[in-house]
């Protein structure tokens, strides 16, 4: 009897195992899984009932209780319903006195399996060996209880004959079948989780621009490389997998040994490094690579995961930012130096002029001092141009007409060996710019081009319209969005290396021999264009010439008058008429010099070192001895600055004429510029004639005829 039970159980276990594979394989397709699983469980029950242990005609015994109990536990209600209908229907078809009990066994086994399933879902039980053995014992104990409902003498015979073998074989068989199906289900679920994780990993790794690597600690084997490798490196990823050593072949020779040493020294730690790679197309890219050691559960280091990112554009942007910050810092430093230097030049040049008036112009020493001070003044003017602090008179300019007007001077400057051509696009827009400074910029660029061509070559001026869209990528060769008039100056000279090009706009940077250039030509152009709200860019390559393009802001003919270069001032004459002027200047040497100039021009001068002293002088002035004008420095230490004091003085004496002095008038902040308004502004270092002209402009304003 035990042998018969064991054969039946073994056969049913084999069939149910097949069913388990089928059901689990189809778990992602719910309806086919339910139907096929229910049919399979039902078919297994039919097979069992076709080869039963026959107690008497119509009273049979088989292992359907094992199958249906596990069906309820592992399959669920829908699967159990299909299997139960099939098993019960077949048992009814077989008939006999045991048919009703057979159907009751089908129902009870399924019910107990579903109850166990619900307990597992609620967390009360688990599908483990102990619980499965208890479950199998309960199922078959209930089945034995149902056997008591068989008619006599069948009930007694069945209980006496089958009770012990059934409990001994079917109880562990139930546990074995449940454990086996649970193991299969867990393994399939684990495999599916791994596949889903791999899928998510591939979706991430294959859709990001970074390159993901997985290698062994010695980097002799590449287990995985993401598709971005082919985009960044420009090489096939399967080649890297076949020949891992080819990775170092792609690294720039200057970085190769450093990278190799770094990987060896830091192989067991997380770190980040940068290097360059050479692509097959000849270009070089900068790579930022992060390495992460991977350890197993035992803590052993067995993999290296790494992520490489192409940061070429980012490095270029950072370099542009650093360059812009450096230029801004140089501008601020240059502006401050120029301001202090202008004060010194004012003292030198002014006193030399006083000495020349006293002893005559024939003294060679005085002439040398005055020449040097004029050169110093030109130098500070260029520094102020670079620092974007020079005084500008912007207006609407016909650029094509201005280029034509300056062409004669440029041709004389270039010499006979250089061909000069111009190209102007039709419908050229007007530009809003200072025409005199634009002329200076064109001459400076022409001289630089002449020197680069060694007095032989072709110089081309090109004028065209350009619109920069907001969507255009921002880089050092692209201005902010807007409409521009572009003026390009192109030569076919020696050109510049990239290292030279990035420094070309810096003040005092030059590749010429000592004494052949100041290094301020391009920096002055840069400062002038930036101060005008435009942009300037250089394209150059060694042996291929240079193009400097100035982007001038577009103007509107309909709303702005045409600008013309400033005319030379008329010679000044002394016409002080003994007017009294208050000189407000913190530097005692400049204050004394200015007072001496005023005295020689026929003015009476009162001196004040700060706004408090000047206010006291104004308070003491009487109607019989009024103060007619204020000659005031813009920047004063402590208390009120020049424009603030002038505003208060004008409130008390509206007839007061004001002339401001400054070493860098365009370097003032916006608030001070607004306070100055249309007042006369005298730029240091100034000559006595400049001072006379400024005072005449201030005092003659009211006398000018009204139109």
XYZ file of C-alpha atoms in Angstrom:
707
model
C 0.000 0.000 0.000
C 2.827 2.426 0.824
C 4.441 1.627 -2.545
C 1.214 2.366 -4.402
C 0.858 5.664 -2.555
C 4.486 6.599 -3.310
C 4.111 5.831 -7.061
C 1.011 7.983 -7.318
C 2.582 10.818 -5.389
C 5.759 10.747 -7.504
C 3.765 10.860 -10.721
C 1.597 13.731 -9.509
C 4.610 15.656 -8.225
C 6.229 15.416 -11.661
C 3.063 16.590 -13.411
C 2.507 19.435 -10.940
C 6.126 20.541 -11.306
C 5.570 20.901 -15.034
C 2.435 22.877 -14.261
C 4.430 25.105 -11.920
C 6.872 25.999 -14.683
C 4.041 26.727 -17.082
C 2.160 28.908 -14.592
C 5.203 30.892 -13.555
C 6.437 31.425 -17.115
C 3.078 32.932 -17.999
C 2.807 35.139 -14.892
C 3.019 38.347 -16.956
C 0.006 37.258 -19.028
C -2.705 37.010 -16.410
C -5.629 35.455 -18.289
C -3.631 32.779 -20.182
C -1.776 31.969 -16.947
C -4.973 31.470 -14.951
C -6.669 29.372 -17.597
C -3.660 27.218 -18.417
C -2.764 26.706 -14.742
C -6.360 25.719 -13.868
C -6.536 23.311 -16.803
C -3.178 21.773 -15.906
C -4.102 21.237 -12.252
C -7.440 19.745 -13.375
C -5.710 17.477 -15.895
C -3.296 16.244 -13.207
C -6.286 15.404 -10.990
C -7.948 13.476 -13.834
C -4.746 11.500 -14.456
C -4.632 10.654 -10.760
C -8.236 9.489 -10.749
C -7.600 7.376 -13.875
C -5.036 5.295 -11.960
C -6.476 5.178 -8.429
C -6.283 2.793 -5.509
C -9.651 0.996 -5.739
C -11.204 0.061 -2.418
C -14.460 -1.179 -3.956
C -16.433 -0.463 -7.114
C -17.158 3.307 -7.061
C -14.902 3.850 -4.032
C -11.456 5.027 -5.206
C -8.553 6.769 -3.566
C -5.880 8.995 -5.294
C -3.568 11.966 -4.644
C -5.929 14.666 -5.928
C -6.024 16.110 -2.383
C -2.305 16.981 -2.616
C -2.766 18.602 -6.024
C -5.859 20.614 -5.130
C -4.522 21.791 -1.762
C -1.386 23.155 -3.467
C -3.573 24.541 -6.267
C -5.479 26.622 -3.712
C -2.244 27.746 -2.022
C -0.159 28.583 -5.108
C -2.754 29.216 -7.793
C -5.370 31.347 -6.097
C -9.174 31.447 -6.422
C -9.513 31.621 -10.201
C -7.057 28.796 -10.905
C -8.602 26.706 -8.116
C -12.102 27.235 -9.481
C -11.139 25.877 -12.899
C -9.210 22.927 -11.459
C -11.968 22.197 -8.919
C -14.708 22.135 -11.561
C -12.679 19.758 -13.709
C -11.763 17.442 -10.820
C -15.268 17.416 -9.316
C -16.902 16.927 -12.688
C -14.723 13.982 -13.549
C -15.330 12.409 -10.135
C -19.079 12.770 -10.580
C -18.753 11.234 -14.047
C -16.965 8.247 -12.520
C -19.905 7.852 -10.102
C -20.203 5.183 -7.417
C -21.026 5.401 -3.696
C -17.917 7.482 -3.016
C -18.694 10.257 -5.570
C -20.238 12.694 -3.087
C -17.358 12.294 -0.632
C -14.932 12.675 -3.558
C -16.481 16.025 -4.498
C -16.390 17.079 -0.837
C -12.672 16.245 -0.753
C -12.130 18.452 -3.824
C -13.929 21.385 -2.214
C -12.305 21.010 1.210
C -8.749 20.754 -0.152
C -9.180 23.854 -2.290
C -10.763 25.739 0.612
C -7.920 24.864 2.965
C -5.344 25.883 0.317
C -7.069 29.261 -0.198
C -7.223 29.796 3.565
C -3.488 29.134 3.880
C -2.885 31.528 0.983
C -4.876 34.277 2.718
C -2.978 33.725 5.986
C 0.309 34.121 4.114
C -0.949 37.317 2.460
C -1.897 38.782 5.840
C 1.482 37.835 7.277
C 0.160 35.296 9.759
C 1.982 32.346 8.178
C 4.820 31.740 5.740
C 5.351 29.098 3.094
C 8.075 27.184 4.871
C 8.736 23.478 5.532
C 7.194 23.421 9.010
C 4.051 25.271 7.983
C 3.741 23.144 4.823
C 3.961 19.896 6.805
C 1.298 21.143 9.202
C -0.816 22.231 6.241
C -0.488 18.792 4.584
C -1.420 17.032 7.825
C -4.529 19.201 8.314
C -5.658 18.710 4.708
C -5.476 14.962 4.925
C -6.859 14.788 8.438
C -9.921 16.617 7.122
C -10.047 14.200 4.201
C -10.002 11.249 6.612
C -12.855 12.879 8.495
C -14.867 13.063 5.269
C -14.278 9.366 4.702
C -16.486 8.653 7.712
C -19.435 9.705 5.562
C -18.868 6.746 3.216
C -21.485 3.981 3.555
C -20.492 0.958 5.614
C -18.537 -1.165 5.405
C -16.475 1.159 3.082
C -15.843 3.820 5.722
C -14.311 1.403 8.201
C -12.274 -0.349 5.511
C -10.877 2.931 4.148
C -9.953 4.318 7.564
C -8.355 1.043 8.681
C -6.510 0.512 5.426
C -5.571 4.002 4.219
C -5.327 6.346 7.217
C -1.723 5.687 8.208
C -0.239 5.349 4.676
C -2.067 8.479 3.552
C -0.854 10.634 6.429
C 2.691 9.256 6.147
C 3.000 9.811 2.378
C 0.609 12.630 1.454
C 1.601 14.969 4.273
C 5.283 15.211 3.217
C 4.208 15.043 -0.446
C 2.112 18.164 0.087
C 5.055 19.910 1.753
C 7.438 18.777 -0.996
C 5.170 19.942 -3.820
C 4.452 23.294 -2.124
C 8.123 23.871 -1.326
C 9.183 22.959 -4.858
C 6.670 25.281 -6.501
C 7.556 28.048 -4.042
C 11.244 27.590 -4.854
C 10.533 27.739 -8.575
C 8.370 30.815 -8.115
C 11.030 32.571 -6.010
C 13.738 31.804 -8.552
C 11.652 33.043 -11.439
C 10.737 36.182 -9.499
C 14.390 36.754 -8.638
C 15.343 36.293 -12.266
C 12.624 38.688 -13.318
C 13.773 41.236 -10.736
C 17.320 40.900 -12.044
C 16.097 41.278 -15.617
C 14.033 44.327 -14.667
C 17.023 45.811 -12.817
C 19.233 45.117 -15.836
C 16.629 46.670 -18.090
C 16.453 49.799 -15.925
C 20.232 49.914 -15.809
C 20.455 49.657 -19.598
C 17.761 52.287 -20.028
C 19.771 54.644 -17.825
C 23.232 53.721 -19.106
C 22.218 53.782 -22.748
C 20.320 57.060 -22.634
C 22.735 59.353 -20.806
C 25.606 61.217 -22.389
C 28.073 59.916 -19.788
C 29.974 56.704 -20.529
C 29.585 53.875 -18.001
C 32.316 51.225 -17.633
C 32.459 48.023 -15.594
C 35.913 46.422 -15.428
C 37.952 44.042 -13.295
C 40.401 45.511 -10.723
C 43.361 45.014 -13.031
C 41.445 46.581 -15.929
C 42.421 43.662 -18.112
C 38.780 42.866 -18.868
C 35.871 45.129 -19.749
C 32.562 43.597 -18.704
C 30.379 46.465 -19.906
C 30.706 49.788 -21.703
C 27.671 51.936 -22.516
C 26.847 53.062 -26.082
C 27.860 56.650 -25.265
C 31.471 55.439 -25.602
C 31.079 55.390 -29.368
C 29.794 58.978 -29.343
C 32.411 60.429 -26.985
C 35.438 58.373 -28.021
C 34.378 58.004 -31.666
C 35.364 54.318 -31.551
C 33.520 50.996 -31.505
C 32.675 49.683 -28.037
C 33.136 46.029 -29.054
C 36.742 46.850 -29.916
C 37.292 48.029 -26.345
C 35.680 44.863 -24.983
C 37.929 42.703 -27.180
C 41.078 44.750 -26.506
C 40.851 46.558 -23.141
C 44.420 47.803 -23.627
C 43.125 49.988 -26.472
C 41.688 52.324 -23.809
C 45.130 53.725 -23.022
C 45.876 54.022 -26.721
C 43.094 56.619 -26.959
C 44.496 58.764 -24.126
C 46.527 61.808 -25.146
C 50.273 60.941 -24.977
C 50.892 63.824 -22.568
C 48.311 62.408 -20.113
C 48.805 58.678 -20.613
C 51.509 57.862 -18.077
C 50.019 60.147 -15.446
C 46.635 58.429 -15.802
C 48.180 54.959 -15.722
C 50.125 55.756 -12.542
C 47.056 57.285 -10.932
C 44.926 54.213 -11.661
C 47.535 51.918 -10.127
C 48.097 54.049 -7.043
C 44.405 54.595 -6.302
C 42.928 51.316 -7.566
C 41.088 50.503 -4.314
C 39.594 53.928 -3.610
C 36.984 56.162 -5.162
C 38.529 59.110 -6.967
C 38.102 61.502 -9.865
C 40.584 62.520 -12.525
C 40.711 64.333 -15.865
C 42.581 63.583 -19.056
C 42.392 64.175 -22.779
C 41.596 61.673 -25.488
C 42.423 61.670 -29.188
C 39.507 60.777 -31.448
C 39.989 59.074 -34.831
C 38.909 62.293 -36.577
C 41.938 64.080 -35.103
C 40.042 66.132 -32.522
C 40.798 66.093 -28.808
C 38.261 65.955 -26.010
C 38.659 66.557 -22.284
C 37.277 63.750 -20.106
C 36.347 63.851 -16.432
C 36.379 60.271 -15.105
C 35.060 59.051 -11.741
C 36.076 55.617 -10.424
C 34.239 53.579 -7.753
C 35.494 50.286 -6.287
C 32.827 47.573 -5.997
C 32.997 45.010 -3.196
C 31.123 41.737 -2.722
C 29.286 40.597 0.407
C 32.578 39.426 1.917
C 34.061 42.891 1.470
C 36.416 41.766 -1.296
C 37.238 44.267 -4.030
C 36.298 42.585 -7.311
C 34.964 45.215 -9.763
C 35.529 48.813 -10.790
C 32.537 50.888 -11.870
C 33.388 54.188 -13.512
C 31.620 57.058 -15.231
C 33.322 59.243 -17.841
C 31.938 62.596 -18.981
C 32.989 64.749 -21.908
C 33.621 68.153 -20.303
C 35.297 69.828 -23.263
C 32.566 72.435 -23.709
C 32.286 72.930 -19.942
C 36.031 73.535 -19.666
C 35.830 75.984 -22.546
C 32.982 77.837 -20.816
C 34.909 77.918 -17.541
C 37.974 79.200 -19.340
C 35.873 81.890 -20.995
C 34.437 82.829 -17.607
C 37.907 82.950 -16.076
C 39.085 85.068 -18.990
C 36.122 87.435 -18.627
C 36.707 87.741 -14.887
C 40.392 88.363 -15.488
C 39.611 91.063 -18.053
C 37.145 92.663 -15.657
C 39.687 92.587 -12.840
C 42.350 94.022 -15.148
C 39.901 96.731 -16.157
C 39.207 97.706 -12.568
C 42.915 97.696 -11.726
C 43.764 99.629 -14.865
C 41.085 102.224 -14.207
C 42.329 102.813 -10.671
C 45.953 103.064 -11.799
C 45.009 105.430 -14.622
C 43.104 107.677 -12.207
C 46.074 108.024 -9.844
C 48.503 108.337 -12.751
C 46.422 111.125 -14.274
C 46.669 113.073 -11.019
C 50.453 112.690 -11.092
C 50.591 113.711 -14.745
C 48.436 116.732 -13.949
C 51.040 117.926 -11.454
C 53.973 117.191 -13.781
C 52.484 118.633 -16.945
C 50.853 121.623 -15.247
C 53.982 122.729 -13.438
C 56.039 122.229 -16.589
C 53.597 124.525 -18.374
C 53.963 127.145 -15.614
C 57.759 126.910 -15.869
C 57.558 127.250 -19.648
C 55.476 130.415 -19.248
C 58.023 131.734 -16.777
C 61.301 130.789 -18.506
C 60.263 130.245 -22.088
C 59.870 127.189 -24.338
C 63.542 126.935 -25.337
C 64.628 124.877 -22.342
C 65.246 121.310 -23.563
C 64.565 119.820 -20.129
C 61.126 121.404 -19.999
C 60.350 120.204 -23.496
C 61.363 116.637 -22.542
C 59.150 116.778 -19.434
C 56.180 118.019 -21.427
C 56.688 115.393 -24.157
C 56.890 112.658 -21.549
C 53.761 113.895 -19.793
C 51.872 113.961 -23.100
C 52.972 110.383 -23.796
C 51.874 109.444 -20.292
C 48.517 111.087 -20.938
C 48.100 109.089 -24.167
C 49.009 105.924 -22.255
C 46.409 106.529 -19.543
C 43.852 107.331 -22.225
C 44.462 103.911 -23.745
C 44.283 102.272 -20.348
C 40.981 104.001 -19.712
C 39.756 102.799 -23.096
C 40.534 99.197 -22.134
C 38.941 99.697 -18.704
C 35.813 101.091 -20.423
C 36.177 104.378 -18.562
C 36.984 106.782 -21.353
C 34.513 109.574 -22.182
C 32.448 108.617 -25.241
C 30.165 110.695 -27.452
C 27.998 108.016 -29.085
C 25.615 108.855 -31.878
C 24.160 107.439 -35.073
C 26.985 106.657 -37.498
C 26.946 105.683 -41.166
C 29.657 103.047 -40.857
C 30.204 102.664 -44.612
C 30.732 106.418 -44.963
C 33.104 106.464 -41.964
C 35.178 103.565 -43.384
C 35.405 105.381 -46.712
C 36.478 108.581 -44.956
C 39.233 106.863 -42.976
C 40.464 104.789 -45.935
C 42.889 107.463 -47.162
C 44.643 107.559 -43.791
C 44.737 103.758 -43.625
C 46.266 103.464 -47.115
C 49.033 105.878 -46.152
C 49.643 103.878 -42.977
C 49.828 100.503 -44.721
C 52.455 101.246 -47.314
C 52.758 100.286 -50.981
C 53.210 96.531 -50.443
C 49.787 95.930 -48.908
C 46.595 95.754 -50.955
C 43.614 97.354 -49.234
C 40.021 96.454 -50.156
C 36.601 97.100 -48.661
C 33.314 95.205 -49.026
C 30.062 96.740 -47.824
C 26.828 94.789 -47.849
C 23.818 96.597 -49.331
C 21.282 98.062 -46.915
C 23.831 98.494 -44.138
C 22.246 99.643 -40.877
C 23.516 102.649 -38.952
C 25.467 102.009 -35.752
C 25.300 103.755 -32.413
C 28.911 104.451 -31.554
C 31.447 107.237 -30.986
C 32.746 107.958 -34.528
C 36.121 109.313 -33.403
C 36.812 106.206 -31.301
C 35.660 103.924 -34.134
C 38.154 105.646 -36.427
C 40.893 105.083 -33.864
C 39.914 101.411 -33.583
C 40.067 100.918 -37.371
C 43.489 102.559 -37.539
C 44.774 100.434 -34.645
C 43.538 97.224 -36.275
C 45.089 98.252 -39.592
C 48.473 98.876 -37.977
C 48.345 95.490 -36.225
C 47.456 93.815 -39.531
C 50.302 95.613 -41.321
C 52.799 94.407 -38.739
C 51.451 90.829 -38.985
C 51.855 90.854 -42.793
C 55.422 92.257 -42.712
C 54.435 95.069 -45.111
C 53.227 92.656 -47.827
C 49.768 91.142 -48.186
C 46.058 91.987 -48.400
C 43.957 93.843 -45.846
C 40.184 93.620 -46.186
C 37.468 95.624 -44.456
C 34.002 94.061 -44.560
C 30.816 95.748 -43.309
C 27.583 93.793 -42.946
C 24.439 93.475 -40.869
C 24.099 90.688 -38.314
C 21.266 89.528 -36.082
C 22.162 87.312 -33.150
C 19.198 85.235 -32.004
C 18.445 84.428 -28.380
C 18.786 80.726 -29.193
C 22.348 81.141 -30.478
C 24.936 79.384 -28.286
C 26.799 81.829 -26.086
C 30.576 81.712 -26.437
C 33.482 84.066 -26.771
C 32.821 84.588 -30.504
C 29.122 85.390 -30.137
C 27.702 88.637 -28.757
C 24.469 88.877 -26.765
C 21.243 88.605 -28.795
C 20.386 91.674 -30.858
C 21.010 93.558 -34.099
C 24.560 94.592 -34.941
C 26.602 96.260 -37.640
C 29.664 94.057 -38.088
C 32.977 95.515 -39.194
C 35.579 92.830 -39.900
C 39.264 93.540 -40.492
C 41.018 90.578 -42.152
C 44.671 90.123 -43.004
C 46.559 87.212 -44.559
C 49.532 87.549 -42.265
C 51.252 85.190 -39.851
C 48.178 84.602 -37.688
C 48.092 83.679 -33.996
C 48.344 80.484 -32.041
C 45.454 79.663 -29.718
C 47.609 80.553 -26.703
C 48.306 84.000 -28.154
C 44.721 84.561 -29.293
C 43.188 84.092 -25.840
C 45.499 86.764 -24.406
C 45.351 89.182 -27.331
C 42.989 91.689 -25.669
C 44.948 91.930 -22.431
C 46.739 95.237 -21.845
C 50.510 95.227 -22.468
C 50.357 91.750 -24.037
C 52.333 91.755 -27.272
C 54.350 89.348 -29.397
C 56.441 92.158 -30.873
C 60.016 92.886 -29.946
C 60.736 95.216 -27.029
C 60.161 98.802 -28.119
C 58.063 97.875 -31.177
C 54.640 98.111 -29.548
C 52.897 99.024 -26.319
C 50.500 96.063 -26.276
C 47.547 98.445 -25.850
C 46.146 98.579 -29.385
C 43.792 95.593 -29.219
C 42.997 96.179 -25.545
C 41.864 99.723 -26.397
C 39.636 98.379 -29.195
C 38.223 95.775 -26.774
C 37.408 98.353 -24.100
C 35.878 100.808 -26.559
C 33.587 98.190 -28.141
C 32.516 96.758 -24.781
C 31.850 100.241 -23.400
C 29.734 100.946 -26.477
C 27.541 97.911 -25.741
C 28.987 95.799 -28.530
C 31.262 92.794 -28.850
C 34.616 91.999 -30.457
C 35.948 88.591 -31.483
C 39.150 87.250 -33.013
C 39.454 84.305 -35.386
C 43.007 83.346 -36.194
C 45.289 80.436 -36.958
C 49.022 80.233 -37.394
C 49.908 80.801 -41.034
C 46.287 81.501 -42.013
C 45.839 85.175 -41.116
C 43.568 86.921 -38.625
C 40.063 88.363 -38.627
C 38.959 90.825 -35.962
C 35.204 91.450 -35.985
C 33.608 94.368 -34.157
C 29.880 94.041 -33.405
C 28.513 97.585 -33.175
C 25.018 98.116 -31.731
C 22.462 99.013 -34.363
C 21.016 102.542 -34.304
C 17.833 104.002 -35.785
C 18.069 106.837 -38.313
C 14.535 107.910 -37.511
C 15.144 108.656 -33.843
C 18.803 109.627 -33.507
C 20.809 112.423 -35.161
C 23.918 111.559 -37.123
C 27.153 111.849 -35.163
C 30.279 113.454 -36.530
C 33.795 113.372 -35.146
C 34.546 116.107 -32.657
C 36.231 119.167 -34.132
C 39.419 120.536 -32.586
C 38.747 123.181 -29.966
C 39.410 126.814 -30.780
C 42.466 128.366 -29.105
C 41.722 129.629 -25.645
C 42.213 133.155 -24.440
C 42.461 134.438 -20.928
C 39.166 136.038 -20.008
C 38.798 135.627 -16.275
C 37.531 139.172 -15.696
C 38.632 138.629 -12.076
C 35.766 136.289 -11.340
C 36.091 134.412 -8.046
C 36.241 130.614 -8.241
C 36.247 128.040 -5.470
C 38.632 125.146 -6.141
C 37.533 121.951 -4.317
C 40.330 119.365 -4.679
C 41.732 116.997 -2.048
C 45.232 116.722 -3.591
C 47.174 119.802 -2.366
C 49.584 119.841 -5.347
C 46.769 119.722 -7.906
C 44.824 122.296 -5.907
C 47.806 124.697 -5.863
C 48.464 124.082 -9.562
C 44.841 124.757 -10.491
C 44.870 127.966 -8.449
C 48.025 129.079 -10.278
C 46.383 128.371 -13.655
C 43.342 130.400 -12.619
C 45.466 133.290 -11.467
C 47.291 133.401 -14.807
C 43.934 133.302 -16.606
C 42.655 136.322 -14.648
C 40.515 134.560 -12.026
C 40.669 134.839 -8.247
C 40.926 131.398 -6.638
C 39.790 130.182 -3.250
C 40.954 126.720 -2.177
C 39.188 123.963 -0.195
C 40.397 120.415 0.556
C 36.992 118.878 1.355
C 33.271 119.593 1.174
C 33.119 120.900 4.759
C 35.786 123.498 4.138
C 34.210 124.477 0.832
C 30.787 124.892 2.473
C 32.291 127.225 5.064
C 33.879 129.351 2.326
C 30.539 129.617 0.522
C 28.865 130.693 3.776
C 31.417 133.481 4.304
C 31.044 134.849 0.786
C 29.179 138.162 0.732
C 27.180 140.000 -1.856
C 30.107 142.392 -2.351
C 32.527 139.511 -2.917
C 30.453 136.648 -4.351
C 31.778 133.310 -5.549
C 30.983 132.999 -9.246
C 32.019 129.444 -9.939
C 32.958 126.068 -8.507
C 35.851 124.022 -9.907
C 35.270 120.672 -8.213
C 36.941 117.238 -8.261
C 34.413 114.435 -8.761
C 35.807 111.906 -6.289
C 36.511 113.265 -2.803
C 37.524 111.256 0.283
C 35.016 111.282 3.163
C 31.852 113.374 3.369
C 30.156 114.465 0.155
C 31.609 113.716 -3.262
C 31.892 116.457 -5.876
C 28.439 116.112 -7.536
C 26.697 115.875 -4.149
C 28.389 119.024 -2.892
C 27.669 120.842 -6.161
C 23.976 119.999 -5.836
C 23.844 121.513 -2.349
C 25.860 124.568 -3.457
C 23.537 125.197 -6.406
C 20.523 124.975 -4.096
C 22.018 127.827 -2.057
C 23.460 129.786 -5.011
C 21.576 128.967 -8.244
C 23.796 131.308 -10.292
C 26.936 129.331 -9.412
C 28.759 127.897 -12.442
C 30.161 124.400 -11.954
C 33.056 122.669 -13.733
C 33.929 119.135 -12.671
C 37.434 117.621 -12.812
C 38.138 113.874 -12.945
C 40.954 111.498 -13.766
C 38.518 108.882 -15.124
C 35.134 110.488 -15.729
C 33.555 107.386 -17.269
C 34.637 105.268 -14.312
C 32.072 106.915 -12.047
C 29.088 105.021 -10.828
C 25.716 105.525 -12.458
C 24.381 107.689 -9.623
C 27.284 110.149 -9.860
C 27.018 110.316 -13.651
C 23.333 111.168 -13.277
C 24.169 113.944 -10.800
C 26.756 115.464 -13.151
C 24.202 115.594 -15.960
C 25.120 118.192 -18.607
C 27.681 120.020 -16.441
C 31.081 120.820 -17.924
C 33.553 118.017 -17.338
C 37.327 118.589 -17.458
C 39.434 115.450 -17.835
C 42.788 115.190 -16.093
C 45.534 115.816 -16.970
C 44.425 119.141 -18.482
C 46.374 122.070 -19.834
C 45.780 125.657 -18.938
C 44.082 126.166 -22.293
C 41.744 123.242 -21.547
C 40.824 124.869 -18.237
C 40.191 128.218 -19.973
C 37.913 126.538 -22.532
C 35.945 124.712 -19.837
C 35.405 127.908 -17.835
C 34.419 129.855 -20.946
C 31.890 127.107 -21.800
C 30.417 127.307 -18.309
C 30.208 131.113 -18.060
C 29.207 131.729 -21.663
C 26.277 129.264 -21.582
C 23.821 131.906 -20.352
C 25.096 134.409 -22.871
C 24.546 132.133 -25.844
C 21.693 133.269 -28.122
C 18.443 131.362 -27.639
C 16.977 129.727 -30.703
